[in-house]
mmCIF file of C-alpha atoms and ligand atoms in Angstrom:
data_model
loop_
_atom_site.group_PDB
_atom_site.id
_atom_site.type_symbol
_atom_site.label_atom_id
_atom_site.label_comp_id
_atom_site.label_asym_id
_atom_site.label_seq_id
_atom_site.Cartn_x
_atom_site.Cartn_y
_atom_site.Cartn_z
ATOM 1 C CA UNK O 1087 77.861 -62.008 16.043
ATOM 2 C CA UNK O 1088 76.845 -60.386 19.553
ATOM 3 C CA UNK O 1089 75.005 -57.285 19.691
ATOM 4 C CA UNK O 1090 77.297 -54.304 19.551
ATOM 5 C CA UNK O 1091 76.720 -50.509 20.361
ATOM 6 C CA UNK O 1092 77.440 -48.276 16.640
ATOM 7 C CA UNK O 1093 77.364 -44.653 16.563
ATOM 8 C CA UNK O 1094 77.929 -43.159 12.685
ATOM 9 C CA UNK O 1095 78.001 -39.804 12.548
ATOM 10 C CA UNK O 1096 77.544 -38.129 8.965
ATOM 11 C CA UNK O 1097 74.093 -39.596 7.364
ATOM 12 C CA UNK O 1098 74.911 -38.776 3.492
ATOM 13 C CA UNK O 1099 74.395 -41.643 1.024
ATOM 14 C CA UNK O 1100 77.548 -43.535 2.756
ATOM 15 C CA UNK O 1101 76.428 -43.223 6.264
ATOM 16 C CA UNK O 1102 73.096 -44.095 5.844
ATOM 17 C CA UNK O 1103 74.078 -47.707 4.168
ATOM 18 C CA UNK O 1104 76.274 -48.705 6.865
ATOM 19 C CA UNK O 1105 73.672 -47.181 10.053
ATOM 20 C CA UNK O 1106 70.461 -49.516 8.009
ATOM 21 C CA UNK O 1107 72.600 -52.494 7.218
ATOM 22 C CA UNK O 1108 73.795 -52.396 10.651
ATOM 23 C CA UNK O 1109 70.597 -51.858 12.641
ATOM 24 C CA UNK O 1110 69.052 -54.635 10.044
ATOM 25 C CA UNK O 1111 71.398 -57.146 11.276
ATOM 26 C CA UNK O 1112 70.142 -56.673 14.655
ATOM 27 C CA UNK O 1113 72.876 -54.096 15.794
ATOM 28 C CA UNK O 1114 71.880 -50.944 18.323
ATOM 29 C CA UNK O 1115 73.123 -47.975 16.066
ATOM 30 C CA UNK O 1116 72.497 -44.668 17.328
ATOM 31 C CA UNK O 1117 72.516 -42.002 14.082
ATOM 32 C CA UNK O 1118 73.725 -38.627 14.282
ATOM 33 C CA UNK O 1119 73.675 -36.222 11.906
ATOM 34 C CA UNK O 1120 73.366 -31.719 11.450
ATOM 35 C CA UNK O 1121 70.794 -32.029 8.863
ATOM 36 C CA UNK O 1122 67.494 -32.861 10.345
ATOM 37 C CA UNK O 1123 65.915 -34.191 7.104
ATOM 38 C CA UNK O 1124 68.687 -36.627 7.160
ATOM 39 C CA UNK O 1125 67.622 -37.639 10.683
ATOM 40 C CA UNK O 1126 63.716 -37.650 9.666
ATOM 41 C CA UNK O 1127 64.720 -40.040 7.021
ATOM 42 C CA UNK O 1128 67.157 -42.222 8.744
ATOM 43 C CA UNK O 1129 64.562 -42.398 12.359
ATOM 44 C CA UNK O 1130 62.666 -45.556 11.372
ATOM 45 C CA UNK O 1131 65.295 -47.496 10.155
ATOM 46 C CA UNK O 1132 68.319 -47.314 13.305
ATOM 47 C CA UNK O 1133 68.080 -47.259 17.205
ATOM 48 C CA UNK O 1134 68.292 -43.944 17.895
ATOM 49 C CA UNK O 1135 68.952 -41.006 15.791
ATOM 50 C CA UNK O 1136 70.077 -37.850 16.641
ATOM 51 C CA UNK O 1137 70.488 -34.468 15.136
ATOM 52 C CA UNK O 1138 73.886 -32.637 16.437
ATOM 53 C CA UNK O 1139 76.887 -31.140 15.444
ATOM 54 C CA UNK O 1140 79.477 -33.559 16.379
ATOM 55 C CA UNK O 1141 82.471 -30.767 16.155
ATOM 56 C CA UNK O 1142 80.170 -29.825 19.561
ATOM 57 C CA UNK O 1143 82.848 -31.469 22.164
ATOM 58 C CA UNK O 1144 80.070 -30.383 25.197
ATOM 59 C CA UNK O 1145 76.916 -31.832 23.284
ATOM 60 C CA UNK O 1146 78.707 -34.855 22.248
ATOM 61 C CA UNK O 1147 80.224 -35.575 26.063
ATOM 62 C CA UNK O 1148 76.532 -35.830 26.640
ATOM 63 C CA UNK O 1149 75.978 -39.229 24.648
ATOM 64 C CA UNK O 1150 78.278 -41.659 26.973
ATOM 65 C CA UNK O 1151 80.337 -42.638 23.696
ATOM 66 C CA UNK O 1152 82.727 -44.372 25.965
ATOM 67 C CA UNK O 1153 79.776 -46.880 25.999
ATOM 68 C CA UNK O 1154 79.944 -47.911 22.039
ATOM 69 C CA UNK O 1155 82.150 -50.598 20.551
ATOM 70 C CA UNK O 1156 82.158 -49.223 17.125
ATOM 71 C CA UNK O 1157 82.076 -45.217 15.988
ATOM 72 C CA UNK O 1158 82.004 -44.588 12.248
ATOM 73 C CA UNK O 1159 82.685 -40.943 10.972
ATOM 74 C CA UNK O 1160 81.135 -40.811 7.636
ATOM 75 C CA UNK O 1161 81.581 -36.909 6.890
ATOM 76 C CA UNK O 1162 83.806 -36.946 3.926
ATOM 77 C CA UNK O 1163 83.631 -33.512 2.318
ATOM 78 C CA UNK O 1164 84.390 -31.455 5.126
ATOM 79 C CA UNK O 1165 87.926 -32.715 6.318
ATOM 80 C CA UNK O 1166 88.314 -30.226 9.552
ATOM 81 C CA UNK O 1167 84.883 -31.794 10.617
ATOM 82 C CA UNK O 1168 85.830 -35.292 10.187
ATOM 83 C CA UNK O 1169 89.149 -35.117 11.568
ATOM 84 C CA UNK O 1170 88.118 -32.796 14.875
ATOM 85 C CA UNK O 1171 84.930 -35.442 15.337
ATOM 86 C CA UNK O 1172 87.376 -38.090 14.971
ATOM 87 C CA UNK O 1173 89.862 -36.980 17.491
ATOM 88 C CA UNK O 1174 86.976 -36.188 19.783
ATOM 89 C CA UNK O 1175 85.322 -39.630 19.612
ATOM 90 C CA UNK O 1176 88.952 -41.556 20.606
ATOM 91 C CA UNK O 1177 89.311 -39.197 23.591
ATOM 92 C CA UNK O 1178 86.088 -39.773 24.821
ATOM 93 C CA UNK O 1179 87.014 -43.908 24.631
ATOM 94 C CA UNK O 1180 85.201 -45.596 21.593
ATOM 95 C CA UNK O 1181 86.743 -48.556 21.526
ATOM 96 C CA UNK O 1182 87.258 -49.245 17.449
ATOM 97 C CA UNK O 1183 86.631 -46.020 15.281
ATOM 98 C CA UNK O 1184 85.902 -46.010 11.294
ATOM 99 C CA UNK O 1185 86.712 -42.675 9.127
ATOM 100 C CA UNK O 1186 85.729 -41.768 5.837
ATOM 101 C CA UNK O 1187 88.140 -39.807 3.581
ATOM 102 C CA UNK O 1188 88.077 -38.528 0.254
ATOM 103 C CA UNK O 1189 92.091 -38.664 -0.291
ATOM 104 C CA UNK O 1190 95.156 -40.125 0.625
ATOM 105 C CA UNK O 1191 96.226 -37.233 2.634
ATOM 106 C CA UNK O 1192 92.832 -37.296 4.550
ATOM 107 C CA UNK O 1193 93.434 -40.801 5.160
ATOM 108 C CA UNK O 1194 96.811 -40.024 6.503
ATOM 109 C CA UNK O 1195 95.605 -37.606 9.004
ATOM 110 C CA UNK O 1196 92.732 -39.614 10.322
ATOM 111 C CA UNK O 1197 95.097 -42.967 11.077
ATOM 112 C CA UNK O 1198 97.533 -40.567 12.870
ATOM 113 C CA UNK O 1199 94.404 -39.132 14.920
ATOM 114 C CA UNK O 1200 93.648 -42.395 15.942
ATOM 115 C CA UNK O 1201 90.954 -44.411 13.311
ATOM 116 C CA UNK O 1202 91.449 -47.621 13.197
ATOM 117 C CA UNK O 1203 90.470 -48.491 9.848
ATOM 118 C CA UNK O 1204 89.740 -45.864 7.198
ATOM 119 C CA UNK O 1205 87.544 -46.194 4.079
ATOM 120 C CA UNK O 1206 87.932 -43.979 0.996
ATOM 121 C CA UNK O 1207 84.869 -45.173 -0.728
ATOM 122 C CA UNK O 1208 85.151 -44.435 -4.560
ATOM 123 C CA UNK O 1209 89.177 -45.726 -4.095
ATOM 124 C CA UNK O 1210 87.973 -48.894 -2.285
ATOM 125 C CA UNK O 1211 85.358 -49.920 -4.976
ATOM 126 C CA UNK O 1212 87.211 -48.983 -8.153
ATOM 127 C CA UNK O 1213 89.749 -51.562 -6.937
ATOM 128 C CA UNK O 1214 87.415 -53.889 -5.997
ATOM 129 C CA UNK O 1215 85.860 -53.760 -9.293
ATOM 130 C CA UNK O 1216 88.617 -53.667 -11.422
ATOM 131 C CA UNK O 1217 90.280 -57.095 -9.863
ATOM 132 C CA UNK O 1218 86.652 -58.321 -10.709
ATOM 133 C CA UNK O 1219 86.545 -57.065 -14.214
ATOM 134 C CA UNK O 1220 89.993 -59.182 -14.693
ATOM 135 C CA UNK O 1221 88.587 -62.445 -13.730
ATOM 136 C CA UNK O 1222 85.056 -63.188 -13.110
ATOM 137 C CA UNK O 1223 85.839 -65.594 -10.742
ATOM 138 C CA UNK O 1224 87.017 -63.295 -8.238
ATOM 139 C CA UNK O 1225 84.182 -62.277 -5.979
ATOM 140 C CA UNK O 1226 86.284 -59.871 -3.461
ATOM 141 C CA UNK O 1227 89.371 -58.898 -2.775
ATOM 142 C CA UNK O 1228 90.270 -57.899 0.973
ATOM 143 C CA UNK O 1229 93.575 -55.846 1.335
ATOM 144 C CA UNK O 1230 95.618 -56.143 4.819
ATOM 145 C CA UNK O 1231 98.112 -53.286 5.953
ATOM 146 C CA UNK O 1232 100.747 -55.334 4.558
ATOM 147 C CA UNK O 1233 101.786 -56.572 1.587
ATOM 148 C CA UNK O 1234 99.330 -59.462 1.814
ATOM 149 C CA UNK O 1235 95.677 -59.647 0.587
ATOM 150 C CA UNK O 1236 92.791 -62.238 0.968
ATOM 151 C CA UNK O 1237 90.223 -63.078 -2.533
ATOM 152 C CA UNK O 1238 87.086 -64.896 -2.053
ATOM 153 C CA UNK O 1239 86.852 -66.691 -5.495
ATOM 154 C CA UNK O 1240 84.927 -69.350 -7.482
ATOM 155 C CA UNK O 1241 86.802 -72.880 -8.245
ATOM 156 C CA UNK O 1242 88.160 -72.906 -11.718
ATOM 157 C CA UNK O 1243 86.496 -75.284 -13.689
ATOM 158 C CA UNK O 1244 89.310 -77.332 -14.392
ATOM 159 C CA UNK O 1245 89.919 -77.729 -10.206
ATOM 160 C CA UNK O 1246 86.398 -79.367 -9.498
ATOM 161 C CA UNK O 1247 85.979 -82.629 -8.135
ATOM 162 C CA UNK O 1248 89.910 -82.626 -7.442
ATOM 163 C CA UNK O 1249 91.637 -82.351 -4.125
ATOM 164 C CA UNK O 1250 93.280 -78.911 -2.764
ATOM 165 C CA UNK O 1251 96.263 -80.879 -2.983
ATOM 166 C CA UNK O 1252 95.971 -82.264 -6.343
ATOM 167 C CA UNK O 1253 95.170 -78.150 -7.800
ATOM 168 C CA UNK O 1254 98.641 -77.679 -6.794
ATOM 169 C CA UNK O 1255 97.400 -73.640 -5.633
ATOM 170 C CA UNK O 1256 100.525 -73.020 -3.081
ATOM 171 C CA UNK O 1257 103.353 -74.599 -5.739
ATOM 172 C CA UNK O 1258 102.223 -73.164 -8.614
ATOM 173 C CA UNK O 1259 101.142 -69.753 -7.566
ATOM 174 C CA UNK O 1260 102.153 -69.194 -3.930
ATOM 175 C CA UNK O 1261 98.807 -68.754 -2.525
ATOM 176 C CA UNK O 1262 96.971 -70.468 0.336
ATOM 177 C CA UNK O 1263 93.564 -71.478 0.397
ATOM 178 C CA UNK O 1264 93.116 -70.699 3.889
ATOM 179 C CA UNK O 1265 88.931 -71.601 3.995
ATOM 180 C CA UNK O 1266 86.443 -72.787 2.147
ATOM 181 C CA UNK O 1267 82.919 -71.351 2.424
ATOM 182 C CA UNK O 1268 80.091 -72.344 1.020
ATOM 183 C CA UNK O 1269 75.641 -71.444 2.084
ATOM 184 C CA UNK O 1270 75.778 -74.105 4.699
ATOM 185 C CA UNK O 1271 79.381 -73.542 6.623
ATOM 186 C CA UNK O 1272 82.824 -72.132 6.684
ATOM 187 C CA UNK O 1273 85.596 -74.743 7.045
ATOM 188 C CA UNK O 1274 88.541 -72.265 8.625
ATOM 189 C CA UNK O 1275 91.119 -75.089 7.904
ATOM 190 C CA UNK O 1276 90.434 -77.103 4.916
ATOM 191 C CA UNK O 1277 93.042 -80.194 4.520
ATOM 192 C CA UNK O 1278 94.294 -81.173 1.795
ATOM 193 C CA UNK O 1279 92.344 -83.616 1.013
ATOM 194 C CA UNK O 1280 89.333 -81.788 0.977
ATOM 195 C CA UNK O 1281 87.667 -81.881 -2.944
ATOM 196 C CA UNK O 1282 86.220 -79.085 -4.719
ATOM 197 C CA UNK O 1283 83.053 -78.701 -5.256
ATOM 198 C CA UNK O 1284 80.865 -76.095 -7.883
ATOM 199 C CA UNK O 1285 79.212 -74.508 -4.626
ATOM 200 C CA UNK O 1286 82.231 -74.107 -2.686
ATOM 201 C CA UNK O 1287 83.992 -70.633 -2.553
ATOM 202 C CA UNK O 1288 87.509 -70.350 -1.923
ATOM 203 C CA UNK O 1289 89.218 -68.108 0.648
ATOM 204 C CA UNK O 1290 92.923 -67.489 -0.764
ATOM 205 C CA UNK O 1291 95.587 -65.664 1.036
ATOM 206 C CA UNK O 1292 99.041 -64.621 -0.735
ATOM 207 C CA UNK O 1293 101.085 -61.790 -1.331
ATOM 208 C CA UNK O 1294 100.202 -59.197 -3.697
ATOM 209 C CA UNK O 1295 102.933 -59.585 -5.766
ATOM 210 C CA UNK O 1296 101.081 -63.850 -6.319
ATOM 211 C CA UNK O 1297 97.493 -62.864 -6.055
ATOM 212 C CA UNK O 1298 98.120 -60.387 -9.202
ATOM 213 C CA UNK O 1299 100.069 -63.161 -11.012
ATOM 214 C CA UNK O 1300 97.366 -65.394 -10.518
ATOM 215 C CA UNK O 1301 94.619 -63.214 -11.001
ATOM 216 C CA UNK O 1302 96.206 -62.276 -15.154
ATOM 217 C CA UNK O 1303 96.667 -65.759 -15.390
ATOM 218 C CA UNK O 1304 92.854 -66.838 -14.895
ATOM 219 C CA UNK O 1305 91.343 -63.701 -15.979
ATOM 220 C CA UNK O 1306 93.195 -65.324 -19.688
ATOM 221 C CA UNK O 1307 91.307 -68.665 -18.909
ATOM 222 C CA UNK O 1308 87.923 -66.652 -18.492
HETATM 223 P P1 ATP C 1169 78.075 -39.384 0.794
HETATM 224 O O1 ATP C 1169 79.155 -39.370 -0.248
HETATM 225 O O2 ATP C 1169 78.229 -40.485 1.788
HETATM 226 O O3 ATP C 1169 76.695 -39.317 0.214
HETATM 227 P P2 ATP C 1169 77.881 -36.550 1.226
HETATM 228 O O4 ATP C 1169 78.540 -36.254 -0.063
HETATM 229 O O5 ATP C 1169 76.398 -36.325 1.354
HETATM 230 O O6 ATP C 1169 78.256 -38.055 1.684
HETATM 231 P P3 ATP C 1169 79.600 -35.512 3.322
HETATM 232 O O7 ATP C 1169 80.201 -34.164 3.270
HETATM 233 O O8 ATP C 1169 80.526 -36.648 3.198
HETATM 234 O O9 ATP C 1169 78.449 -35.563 2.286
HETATM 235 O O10 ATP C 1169 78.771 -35.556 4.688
HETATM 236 C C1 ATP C 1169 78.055 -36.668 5.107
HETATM 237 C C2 ATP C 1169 77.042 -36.231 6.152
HETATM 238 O O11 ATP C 1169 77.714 -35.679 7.280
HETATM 239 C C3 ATP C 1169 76.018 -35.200 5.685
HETATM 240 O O12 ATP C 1169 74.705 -35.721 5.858
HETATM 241 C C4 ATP C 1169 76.259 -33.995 6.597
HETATM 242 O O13 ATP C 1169 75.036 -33.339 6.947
HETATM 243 C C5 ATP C 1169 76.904 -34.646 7.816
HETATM 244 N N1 ATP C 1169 77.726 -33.709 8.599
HETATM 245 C C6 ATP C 1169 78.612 -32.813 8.122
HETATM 246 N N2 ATP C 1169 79.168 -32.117 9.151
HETATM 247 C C7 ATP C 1169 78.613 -32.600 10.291
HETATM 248 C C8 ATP C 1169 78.762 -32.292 11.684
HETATM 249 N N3 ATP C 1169 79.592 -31.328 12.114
HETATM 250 N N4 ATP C 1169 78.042 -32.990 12.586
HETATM 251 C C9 ATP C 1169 77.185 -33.976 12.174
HETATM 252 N N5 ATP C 1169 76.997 -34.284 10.887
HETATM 253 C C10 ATP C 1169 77.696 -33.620 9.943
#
């Protein structure tokens, strides 16, 4: 992945993951926060970081945000905050922008403002780990703004050493293994052919109605 320009603004425990992990994977992530002992912290560990108050529409205009590929708004408790510093960052150009809410309705407002993507943390991971807790096989489960998801999941033990073709996935359960990843490569178009092994994992896509099928039926086999 090329280098690309992050601002998050809002430095609590969510913020702060994201800005590190970020700047750790070699990304320039400029930090902005009103609390300067959340800026102290943060300093060593991102770009740049910056103590403002993002509602401030003339201090902001001063950091060229039309410049940054990706902003994040990670202030989750106070909505008016979020959604004003939301509405400011699209009109001043950022090219992808990332909210944080704490409901549905929150959610709402900030994809009608203009996020493109919008997290609700606790929500996220409960689901997350819940499809987990019904089958340990399932490593992650990606939802798409449809009716479609993507899980990353371990080969049964009954499918190893057999061909994609042979573990019948798309007859039986309506789902398409759509990649197979494993430490060394990805292979974005497996054919049918290709043979499971114990190290590979599985990149399924199918409709929620057949991942949720499939996901009771080997969460009985576990
Ligand atoms: P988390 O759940 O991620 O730990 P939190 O519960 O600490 O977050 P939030 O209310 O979601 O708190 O706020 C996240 C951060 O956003 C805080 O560090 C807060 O200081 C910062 N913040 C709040 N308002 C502003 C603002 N107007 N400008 C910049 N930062 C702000």
């Amino acid at each position: 992945m090329k280098n690309k320009h992050f601002v998050i603004i809002g430095l609590g425990r969510f913020g702060t993951s994201i800005a590190t992990t970020l700047y750790n994977l070699g990304q320039h992530v400029l930090a902005i926060d009103i609390n300067e002992d959340r800026i102290q912290e943060i300093a060593d560990n991102v770009t740049h970081a910056i103590q403002l108050d993002a509602t401030d529409e003339n201090v902001l205009k001063t950091l060229g945000l039309r410049n940054f590929d990706v902003a994040i708004v990670t202030i989750g408790t106070n909505i008016q905050a979020s959604t004003m510093v939301t509405l400011l960052v699209k009109e001043m150009g950022v090219k992808y922008i990332v909210g944080k809410a704490t409901s549905d309705l929150h959610a709402k407002i900030l994809y009608k403002i203009g996020a493109d993507r919008v997290i609700l943390p606790e929500q996220d991971m409960g689901i997350r780990v819940a499809h987990h807790l019904v089958s340990s096989n399932i490593l992650d489960y990606i939802e798409l703004p449809s009716d479609y998801s993507m899980i990353e999941l371990e080969p049964l033990d009954e499918w190893l050493n057999k061909s994609i073709r042979d573990i019948e996935i798309r007859g039986k359960y309506g789902i398409n293994i759509v990649a197979i990843k494993n430490d060394k490569s990805i292979d974005v178009s497996p054919s049918a052919n290709y043979i499971i092994k114990r190290t590979d994992i599985l990149v399924a896509l199918g409709s929620n109605k057949d991942l949720n099928k499939f996901e009771t039926l080997i969460g009985k086999k576990n």
